[in-house]
Amino acid sequence: MTQTILVTGGAGFIGSHTTVALQQAGYRVLILDNLSNSSLDVLDAITRITGMRPDFAEGDVRDPETLELLFRTRKITAVLHFAGLKAVGESTQIPLAYYDNNVQGSVLLLAAMQRADVRSFVFSSSATVYGDPQKLPLTEDHPRSATNPYGHTKLVVEDILENLYRSEAGWRIARLRYFNPVGAHPSGLIGEAPQGIPNNLMPYVAQVAAGQRPKVQVFGNDYDTPDGTGVRDYIHVMDLAQGHVQALRHCLEKEQELLTVNLGTGKGYSVLDMIRAFEQASGKTIPYDLVARRPGDIAACWADTEIAYQKLGWRAEKGIQEMCDDAWRWETNRSV
Ligand code: NAD
Ligand code: WQD
């Protein structure tokens, strides 16, 4: 029988791509999203890609009544939890909103799952939990630390999940630490749609290529990296989506499990590498200024990918050119 997966935040960037991958893997998807950072249009786009409309409930993960209703009326096998706030800078300005959405939201969701006896959970963690890397590549046993409230919410939820796993038998939990998700579905129908000025490099670069912003500001060219600019492990969002499908399958095969896995490519690219790749993808010159470092940024980070391969049989397949080609297709498509 087709299994139903509850995808919180499924109208957002990573959740929408994962919904496509889940549907294509044979799951039925029920999205719960409060549309605070997304729009309903994504449902039509997903339907065009997969030929299947995901079920949708507009609501908040912090609303126990909504959760109770969903778990009571739908036979939900597992929960993939993407819903939350994600802007590092904003989290220092409105920390309580971050703890409320990300920590309280997760606690209420897990409590509702417990009541409904649904114990399979895949959590969107982040490489931000590694803080400033002591050594590269980053292995999952690298010490964790947080330098901002957003990162701290991820640390706290990771710990809550470990406590819960140890408190009673039967929980099947995956804590997936994403590196830098970029790109879009190759159809150009779904992608990242930041509101206002993008915080992250690649959506900013895309908007400069599209002529919506004059220049990229490259934050720092005096890091200890090959060209002096920051190095990151950029991962195509469709590879990331497939990683979720494999993590879910892995969990559903176990009696109980607490899995912690990096989802990255294992390769690092600099800001200038990414700008060049995007120039190639778009055929546009992308002007940039070299400016001061952004406070709180680290020089370099990339993933050790062995555990993902050993445990899930998963490796990222798409390189930076494909990431930029797909992001550009999405950018040009959505601005028409
Ligand atoms: P996104 O903002 O595009 O998607 C999040 C979705 O959750 C949005 O559709 C939003 O409307 C919804 N949402 C937010 N709060 C909610 C709530 N309380 N109840 C119901 N819905 C709510 O973000 P994304 O990039 O897709 O990120 C998804 C998850 O992955 C987040 O937890 C984020 O912290 C994590 N993550 C993202 C990145 C990244 O760079 N994008 C990296 C690592 C981890
Ligand atoms: C990448 C590189 C910048 C913007 C953040 C979060 C992390 C995770 C992913 C959620 C860095 C440089 C950026 C710009 C630039 N999110 N840059 N000009 O900081 O690695 O990670 O998103 O979990 O927690 O911290 O990503 O895309 O912001 O920056 O030069 O306008 O691009 O300095 O070297 P980051 P990013």
Coordinates of C-alpha atoms and ligand atoms in Angstrom, one line a residue:
M1 CA 0.0 0.0 0.0
T2 CA 1.2 3.5 -0.8
Q3 CA 2.7 5.1 2.3
T4 CA 1.9 8.7 3.2
I5 CA 4.8 10.9 4.3
L6 CA 4.1 14.2 6.2
V7 CA 6.4 16.8 4.9
T8 CA 6.5 19.9 7.1
G9 CA 7.7 23.0 5.2
G10 CA 7.1 21.1 2.0
A11 CA 6.2 24.3 0.0
G12 CA 9.7 25.6 0.7
F13 CA 13.0 25.3 -1.2
I14 CA 14.3 21.9 0.0
G15 CA 10.9 20.5 1.0
S16 CA 9.4 21.0 -2.5
H17 CA 12.2 19.3 -4.3
T18 CA 12.1 16.5 -1.8
T19 CA 8.3 16.2 -2.4
V20 CA 9.1 15.6 -6.0
A21 CA 11.7 12.9 -5.2
L22 CA 9.4 11.2 -2.7
Q23 CA 6.5 11.1 -5.2
Q24 CA 8.8 9.7 -7.9
A25 CA 9.9 7.1 -5.4
G26 CA 6.3 6.0 -4.9
Y27 CA 5.3 7.8 -1.7
R28 CA 2.2 9.9 -1.2
V29 CA 3.1 13.3 0.2
L30 CA 1.0 15.4 2.6
I31 CA 2.6 18.9 3.0
L32 CA 2.0 21.0 6.1
D33 CA 3.2 24.5 5.6
N34 CA 2.2 27.9 7.0
L35 CA 3.4 29.6 3.8
S36 CA 5.5 32.1 5.8
N37 CA 8.3 31.7 3.3
S38 CA 6.6 30.1 0.3
S39 CA 3.5 30.2 -1.9
L40 CA 0.8 27.8 -3.0
D41 CA 2.0 28.1 -6.6
V42 CA 4.6 25.4 -5.8
L43 CA 1.8 22.8 -5.6
D44 CA 0.9 23.4 -9.3
A45 CA 4.6 23.2 -10.3
I46 CA 5.1 20.0 -8.4
T47 CA 2.0 18.5 -10.1
R48 CA 3.3 19.5 -13.5
I49 CA 6.6 17.8 -12.8
T50 CA 5.3 14.5 -11.3
G51 CA 1.8 14.3 -12.6
M52 CA 0.6 13.9 -9.0
R53 CA -0.7 16.7 -6.7
P54 CA 0.6 16.5 -3.2
D55 CA -2.0 16.8 -0.4
F56 CA -1.7 20.1 1.3
A57 CA -2.7 21.4 4.7
E58 CA -2.1 25.1 5.5
G59 CA -1.1 25.3 9.1
D60 CA 1.7 25.7 11.6
V61 CA 3.7 22.9 13.2
R62 CA 3.3 24.8 16.5
D63 CA -0.5 24.2 16.4
P64 CA -1.3 21.0 18.3
E65 CA -4.9 20.9 17.0
T66 CA -3.8 20.9 13.4
L67 CA -1.3 18.2 14.1
E68 CA -3.8 16.1 16.0
L69 CA -6.3 16.3 13.1
L70 CA -3.7 15.3 10.5
F71 CA -2.4 12.3 12.5
R72 CA -6.0 11.2 13.4
T73 CA -7.4 11.5 9.9
R74 CA -4.5 10.4 7.8
K75 CA -2.4 7.2 8.0
I76 CA 1.0 8.8 8.2
T77 CA 4.1 6.5 8.1
A78 CA 6.8 9.1 8.7
V79 CA 7.6 12.8 9.0
L80 CA 10.2 14.8 7.2
H81 CA 10.6 18.0 9.1
F82 CA 11.8 21.0 7.0
A83 CA 9.6 23.7 8.5
G84 CA 11.5 26.4 10.3
L85 CA 13.3 29.7 10.0
K86 CA 16.8 29.7 8.4
A87 CA 18.4 33.2 8.2
V88 CA 21.5 33.4 10.3
G89 CA 21.6 37.2 10.6
E90 CA 17.9 37.5 11.4
S91 CA 18.3 34.9 14.1
T92 CA 20.6 37.3 16.0
Q93 CA 17.9 40.0 15.8
I94 CA 14.8 37.9 16.7
P95 CA 16.2 34.9 18.5
L96 CA 12.9 34.1 20.3
A97 CA 11.2 33.6 17.0
Y98 CA 13.9 31.2 16.0
Y99 CA 13.7 29.2 19.2
D100 CA 9.9 29.2 19.0
N101 CA 9.7 28.1 15.4
N102 CA 12.6 25.7 15.3
V103 CA 12.8 24.3 18.8
Q104 CA 9.3 24.6 20.1
G105 CA 7.9 23.7 16.6
S106 CA 10.0 20.5 16.7
V107 CA 9.0 19.6 20.2
L108 CA 5.3 20.0 19.5
L109 CA 5.6 18.0 16.3
L110 CA 7.4 15.2 18.1
A111 CA 4.9 15.2 20.9
A112 CA 2.0 14.9 18.4
M113 CA 3.9 12.0 16.7
Q114 CA 4.4 10.3 20.0
R115 CA 0.7 10.5 20.8
A116 CA -0.2 9.2 17.3
D117 CA 2.4 6.4 17.6
V118 CA 4.3 7.6 14.5
R119 CA 8.0 7.2 15.3
S120 CA 9.9 7.8 12.0
F121 CA 11.4 11.2 11.7
V122 CA 13.9 12.9 9.3
F123 CA 15.3 16.2 10.5
S124 CA 16.8 19.1 8.5
S125 CA 20.0 19.8 10.4
S126 CA 22.9 21.8 9.1
A127 CA 26.7 21.8 8.7
T128 CA 26.4 25.0 10.8
V129 CA 26.5 22.6 13.9
Y130 CA 30.2 22.1 13.2
G131 CA 31.0 25.7 14.0
D132 CA 34.5 26.7 12.8
P133 CA 36.1 23.5 11.5
Q134 CA 39.0 22.1 13.4
K135 CA 39.8 19.8 10.5
L136 CA 38.6 19.1 7.0
P137 CA 36.7 17.2 5.6
L138 CA 34.1 17.4 8.3
T139 CA 33.2 14.0 9.8
E140 CA 30.0 13.5 11.7
D141 CA 32.0 13.1 15.0
H142 CA 33.6 16.6 14.7
P143 CA 32.8 18.6 17.9
R144 CA 29.7 20.7 17.6
S145 CA 29.3 24.3 18.4
A146 CA 27.1 27.3 17.6
T147 CA 28.0 30.9 17.0
N148 CA 24.4 32.2 16.3
P149 CA 20.9 31.5 17.5
Y150 CA 19.9 29.7 14.3
G151 CA 22.8 27.3 14.6
H152 CA 22.0 26.8 18.3
T153 CA 18.4 25.8 17.4
K154 CA 19.8 23.0 15.2
L155 CA 22.1 21.8 18.0
V156 CA 19.3 21.8 20.5
V157 CA 16.9 19.8 18.2
E158 CA 19.7 17.3 17.4
D159 CA 20.1 16.8 21.2
I160 CA 16.3 16.5 21.8
L161 CA 16.2 13.8 19.1
E162 CA 18.9 11.9 20.8
N163 CA 17.2 12.2 24.2
L164 CA 13.9 11.0 22.7
Y165 CA 15.6 8.1 20.9
R166 CA 17.1 6.9 24.2
S167 CA 13.9 7.4 26.1
E168 CA 11.8 4.7 24.5
A169 CA 12.2 1.9 22.0
G170 CA 11.0 2.2 18.4
W171 CA 12.1 5.7 17.3
R172 CA 13.7 5.8 13.8
I173 CA 15.4 9.2 13.5
A174 CA 17.7 10.6 10.8
R175 CA 19.6 13.9 11.5
L176 CA 20.7 15.1 8.1
R177 CA 23.4 17.8 8.1
Y178 CA 23.1 19.7 4.9
F179 CA 26.0 21.6 3.5
N180 CA 25.2 24.4 1.0
P181 CA 22.0 23.5 -0.9
V182 CA 21.8 25.3 -4.3
G183 CA 20.3 24.7 -7.8
A184 CA 16.8 23.9 -8.8
H185 CA 14.7 21.2 -10.4
P186 CA 16.0 20.7 -14.0
S187 CA 12.5 21.5 -15.3
G188 CA 13.0 25.1 -14.1
L189 CA 9.5 24.9 -12.5
I190 CA 10.6 24.9 -8.8
G191 CA 13.6 26.5 -7.2
E192 CA 14.7 28.8 -4.4
A193 CA 12.6 32.0 -4.1
P194 CA 14.0 34.2 -1.4
Q195 CA 11.9 37.1 -0.2
G196 CA 13.8 40.4 -0.3
I197 CA 17.6 40.6 -0.5
P198 CA 19.0 37.1 -0.6
N199 CA 21.2 36.2 2.3
N200 CA 23.0 33.4 0.5
L201 CA 25.5 33.6 -2.2
M202 CA 23.9 31.7 -5.1
P203 CA 20.4 33.3 -5.2
Y204 CA 22.2 36.7 -5.0
V205 CA 24.5 35.7 -7.9
A206 CA 21.5 34.6 -9.9
Q207 CA 19.7 37.9 -9.4
V208 CA 22.8 39.8 -10.5
A209 CA 23.0 37.7 -13.6
A210 CA 19.3 38.4 -14.3
G211 CA 20.0 42.2 -14.0
Q212 CA 18.0 42.6 -10.8
R213 CA 21.0 43.7 -8.7
P214 CA 24.1 45.5 -9.9
K215 CA 26.9 43.6 -8.3
V216 CA 27.9 40.7 -6.1
Q217 CA 29.7 41.6 -2.9
V218 CA 32.4 39.0 -2.3
F219 CA 32.8 38.9 1.5
G220 CA 36.6 38.6 2.0
N221 CA 39.5 37.7 -0.2
D222 CA 42.1 37.2 2.5
Y223 CA 41.0 33.8 3.8
D224 CA 43.5 30.9 3.8
T225 CA 42.0 29.4 0.7
P226 CA 43.4 29.0 -2.8
D227 CA 42.0 32.3 -4.1
G228 CA 41.4 33.9 -0.7
T229 CA 37.6 33.7 -0.9
G230 CA 35.4 31.5 1.2
V231 CA 35.1 27.8 0.2
R232 CA 32.0 25.8 0.7
D233 CA 30.5 22.4 -0.2
Y234 CA 27.6 23.3 -2.6
I235 CA 25.2 20.5 -3.1
H236 CA 22.5 20.3 -5.8
V237 CA 19.0 20.4 -4.2
M238 CA 17.9 17.3 -6.2
D239 CA 20.9 15.3 -4.9
L240 CA 19.9 16.5 -1.4
A241 CA 16.3 15.4 -2.1
Q242 CA 17.4 12.0 -3.1
G243 CA 19.4 11.8 0.1
H244 CA 16.2 12.2 2.0
V245 CA 14.5 9.4 0.1
Q246 CA 17.3 7.1 0.9
A247 CA 17.5 8.2 4.6
L248 CA 13.7 7.6 4.9
R249 CA 14.0 4.1 3.3
H250 CA 16.9 3.3 5.6
C251 CA 14.9 4.3 8.7
L252 CA 11.8 2.5 7.6
E253 CA 13.8 -0.8 7.3
K254 CA 15.0 -0.6 10.9
E255 CA 13.4 -1.5 14.2
Q256 CA 15.0 1.6 15.7
E257 CA 17.7 3.9 14.5
L258 CA 19.5 7.2 15.3
L259 CA 21.4 8.2 12.2
T260 CA 23.5 11.3 11.8
V261 CA 24.7 12.0 8.3
N262 CA 26.4 14.7 6.3
L263 CA 24.7 15.5 3.0
G264 CA 27.4 17.2 0.9
T265 CA 29.5 16.4 -2.2
G266 CA 32.8 16.3 -0.4
K267 CA 34.2 19.0 -2.6
G268 CA 34.8 22.7 -1.8
Y269 CA 34.5 25.6 -4.2
S270 CA 35.3 29.2 -3.7
V271 CA 33.0 32.2 -4.2
L272 CA 34.9 33.1 -7.3
D273 CA 34.6 29.5 -8.7
M274 CA 30.9 29.8 -8.2
I275 CA 30.6 33.2 -9.9
R276 CA 32.6 31.8 -12.9
A277 CA 30.4 28.8 -13.1
F278 CA 27.3 31.0 -13.1
E279 CA 28.8 33.2 -15.8
Q280 CA 29.2 30.1 -17.9
A281 CA 25.6 29.0 -17.2
S282 CA 24.0 32.3 -17.9
G283 CA 26.3 33.7 -20.6
K284 CA 26.4 36.9 -18.6
T285 CA 29.2 38.8 -17.0
I286 CA 28.7 38.9 -13.3
P287 CA 30.3 42.1 -11.8
Y288 CA 31.5 41.8 -8.3
D289 CA 33.3 43.9 -5.6
L290 CA 35.7 42.4 -3.1
V291 CA 34.6 43.7 0.3
A292 CA 35.3 43.0 3.9
R293 CA 34.6 39.6 5.5
R294 CA 31.1 39.0 6.7
P295 CA 31.2 38.6 10.5
G296 CA 30.7 35.1 11.7
D297 CA 31.8 33.5 8.4
I298 CA 34.3 30.6 8.3
A299 CA 37.1 30.2 5.7
A300 CA 36.2 26.8 4.4
C301 CA 34.1 23.8 4.9
W302 CA 33.3 20.6 3.1
A303 CA 31.8 17.2 4.0
D304 CA 33.3 13.8 4.6
T305 CA 30.7 11.7 2.7
E306 CA 31.7 8.2 3.7
I307 CA 28.9 7.6 6.3
A308 CA 26.3 8.7 3.8
Y309 CA 27.7 6.2 1.3
Q310 CA 28.1 3.4 3.7
K311 CA 24.8 3.8 5.5
L312 CA 22.5 5.0 2.7
G313 CA 24.4 4.1 -0.5
W314 CA 24.0 7.7 -1.4
R315 CA 26.5 10.0 -3.1
A316 CA 25.8 13.4 -4.7
E317 CA 26.1 13.2 -8.5
K318 CA 25.7 16.7 -9.8
G319 CA 28.6 19.2 -10.1
I320 CA 28.7 22.9 -9.8
Q321 CA 28.0 23.5 -13.5
E322 CA 24.7 21.6 -13.3
M323 CA 23.8 23.4 -10.1
C324 CA 24.3 26.8 -11.9
D325 CA 22.6 25.7 -15.1
D326 CA 19.5 24.6 -13.2
A327 CA 19.5 27.7 -11.0
W328 CA 19.7 29.9 -14.1
R329 CA 16.9 28.0 -15.8
W330 CA 14.7 28.6 -12.7
E331 CA 15.7 32.2 -12.5
T332 CA 14.9 33.0 -16.1
N333 CA 11.7 31.0 -16.0
R334 CA 10.3 32.6 -12.9
S335 CA 11.0 36.2 -14.0
V336 CA 9.0 35.9 -17.2
Ligands
NAD1 P1 12.4 27.5 3.2 O1 12.2 28.7 4.0 O2 12.5 27.6 1.7 O3 11.4 26.4 3.6 C1 10.8 26.3 4.9 C2 9.3 26.1 4.8 O4 8.8 26.0 6.1 C3 8.6 27.4 4.1 O5 7.8 26.9 3.1 C4 7.9 28.0 5.3 O6 6.7 28.6 4.8 C5 7.6 26.8 6.2 N1 7.5 27.1 7.6 C6 8.3 27.9 8.4 N2 7.9 27.9 9.7 C7 6.8 27.1 9.7 C8 6.0 26.6 10.8 N3 6.2 27.1 12.0 N4 4.9 25.8 10.5 C9 4.7 25.4 9.2 N5 5.5 25.8 8.1 C10 6.6 26.6 8.4 O7 13.8 26.8 3.8 P2 14.7 25.7 3.1 O8 15.9 26.2 2.6 O9 13.8 24.8 2.3 O10 15.1 24.9 4.5 C11 14.4 23.8 5.0 C12 15.0 23.3 6.2 O11 16.4 23.0 6.0 C13 15.1 24.3 7.4 O12 14.8 23.7 8.6 C14 16.5 24.9 7.3 O13 16.9 25.3 8.6 C15 17.2 23.6 6.9 N6 18.5 23.9 6.2 C16 18.5 24.8 5.1 C17 19.7 25.1 4.5 C18 19.8 26.0 3.4 O14 20.8 26.6 3.1 N7 18.7 26.3 2.6 C19 20.9 24.5 5.0 C20 20.8 23.6 6.1 C21 19.6 23.4 6.7
WQD2 C1 28.6 31.1 1.0 C2 29.9 31.9 0.7 C3 30.2 33.9 2.0 C4 26.9 36.0 0.1 C5 24.7 29.6 5.3 C6 24.3 29.3 6.7 C7 24.4 27.8 6.9 C8 23.5 27.1 5.9 C9 23.8 27.5 4.5 C10 21.3 26.8 6.9 C11 30.6 32.4 2.0 C12 30.1 34.2 0.6 C13 27.8 35.1 0.5 C14 27.3 37.2 -0.6 C15 29.5 36.3 -0.5 N1 22.1 27.4 6.1 N2 29.1 35.2 0.2 N3 28.6 37.3 -0.9 O1 27.3 31.2 5.0 O2 28.2 29.1 4.0 O3 26.0 29.1 5.0 O4 23.7 28.9 4.4 O5 21.6 25.9 7.7 O6 23.9 27.6 8.2 O7 25.3 29.9 7.5 O8 26.3 30.3 2.9 O9 25.6 31.2 0.7 O10 25.6 32.7 2.8 O11 27.7 32.0 1.8 O12 30.7 36.5 -0.8 O13 26.5 38.1 -1.0 O14 29.6 33.0 -0.1 O15 31.1 34.7 2.7 O16 32.0 32.3 1.8 P1 27.1 30.0 4.3 P2 26.2 31.6 2.0

